[in-house]
Amino acid sequence: MSSKRRRKETKQLRDSYPTVTLKELEEKGEVPKYFHLSDWVDMKEYQLENKTDWWKKMSESN
């Protein structure tokens, strides 16, 4: 496979996944306001409390 074709397919795959910004997540209430200003320890603690099975869902959908 040529690199040009591979880049094109990779771009299509990458663009097929929906994206969301931190601002949108804050507006929905999915992350606390000013989450980006938290230190590493607080972010890890928040992630552990709100862990999802996102990776599992993504791997099953393919």
mmCIF file of C-alpha atoms in Angstrom:
data_model
loop_
_atom_site.group_PDB
_atom_site.id
_atom_site.type_symbol
_atom_site.label_atom_id
_atom_site.label_comp_id
_atom_site.label_asym_id
_atom_site.label_seq_id
_atom_site.Cartn_x
_atom_site.Cartn_y
_atom_site.Cartn_z
ATOM 1 C CA MET A 1 0.000 0.000 0.000
ATOM 2 C CA SER A 2 1.386 3.398 -0.904
ATOM 3 C CA SER A 3 1.992 5.922 1.848
ATOM 4 C CA LYS A 4 -0.355 8.426 0.207
ATOM 5 C CA ARG A 5 -3.201 5.919 0.269
ATOM 6 C CA ARG A 6 -2.362 4.864 3.839
ATOM 7 C CA ARG A 7 -2.384 8.518 4.990
ATOM 8 C CA LYS A 8 -5.754 9.037 3.298
ATOM 9 C CA GLU A 9 -7.259 5.956 4.980
ATOM 10 C CA THR A 10 -5.791 6.942 8.335
ATOM 11 C CA LYS A 11 -7.273 10.424 8.026
ATOM 12 C CA GLN A 12 -10.697 9.011 7.173
ATOM 13 C CA LEU A 13 -10.538 6.689 10.171
ATOM 14 C CA ARG A 14 -9.367 9.452 12.508
ATOM 15 C CA ASP A 15 -12.066 11.851 11.302
ATOM 16 C CA SER A 16 -14.805 9.239 11.697
ATOM 17 C CA TYR A 17 -14.569 9.378 15.518
ATOM 18 C CA PRO A 18 -16.543 12.207 17.136
ATOM 19 C CA THR A 19 -14.571 14.746 19.151
ATOM 20 C CA VAL A 20 -15.547 16.983 22.026
ATOM 21 C CA THR A 21 -13.774 19.923 23.650
ATOM 22 C CA LEU A 22 -13.156 20.443 27.345
ATOM 23 C CA LYS A 23 -15.412 23.506 27.238
ATOM 24 C CA GLU A 24 -18.271 21.364 25.891
ATOM 25 C CA LEU A 25 -17.697 18.788 28.630
ATOM 26 C CA GLU A 26 -17.771 21.525 31.280
ATOM 27 C CA GLU A 27 -21.037 22.906 29.844
ATOM 28 C CA LYS A 28 -22.616 19.434 29.942
ATOM 29 C CA GLY A 29 -21.413 19.002 33.532
ATOM 30 C CA GLU A 30 -19.335 15.920 32.738
ATOM 31 C CA VAL A 31 -16.175 17.437 34.228
ATOM 32 C CA PRO A 32 -15.890 20.056 36.977
ATOM 33 C CA LYS A 33 -15.397 23.707 36.017
ATOM 34 C CA TYR A 34 -11.705 24.660 35.772
ATOM 35 C CA PHE A 35 -10.737 20.986 35.497
ATOM 36 C CA HIS A 36 -7.760 21.985 33.344
ATOM 37 C CA LEU A 37 -6.312 23.909 36.303
ATOM 38 C CA SER A 38 -6.300 20.875 38.604
ATOM 39 C CA ASP A 39 -3.004 19.286 39.507
ATOM 40 C CA TRP A 40 -2.025 15.793 38.404
ATOM 41 C CA VAL A 41 -3.075 14.129 41.665
ATOM 42 C CA ASP A 42 -6.579 15.630 41.562
ATOM 43 C CA MET A 43 -7.032 14.668 37.897
ATOM 44 C CA LYS A 44 -5.998 11.066 38.563
ATOM 45 C CA GLU A 45 -8.353 10.904 41.535
ATOM 46 C CA TYR A 46 -11.220 12.269 39.402
ATOM 47 C CA GLN A 47 -10.460 9.784 36.612
ATOM 48 C CA LEU A 48 -10.482 6.844 39.018
ATOM 49 C CA GLU A 49 -13.805 7.941 40.527
ATOM 50 C CA ASN A 50 -15.398 8.404 37.089
ATOM 51 C CA LYS A 51 -13.854 5.502 35.201
ATOM 52 C CA THR A 52 -15.763 4.314 32.142
ATOM 53 C CA ASP A 53 -15.479 1.338 29.834
ATOM 54 C CA TRP A 54 -14.811 3.583 26.812
ATOM 55 C CA TRP A 55 -11.885 1.496 25.507
ATOM 56 C CA LYS A 56 -13.936 -1.677 25.763
ATOM 57 C CA LYS A 57 -16.854 -0.094 23.880
ATOM 58 C CA MET A 58 -14.555 1.226 21.156
ATOM 59 C CA SER A 59 -12.847 -2.124 20.629
ATOM 60 C CA GLU A 60 -16.170 -3.978 20.430
ATOM 61 C CA SER A 61 -17.650 -1.608 17.864
ATOM 62 C CA ASN A 62 -14.979 -2.411 15.243
#
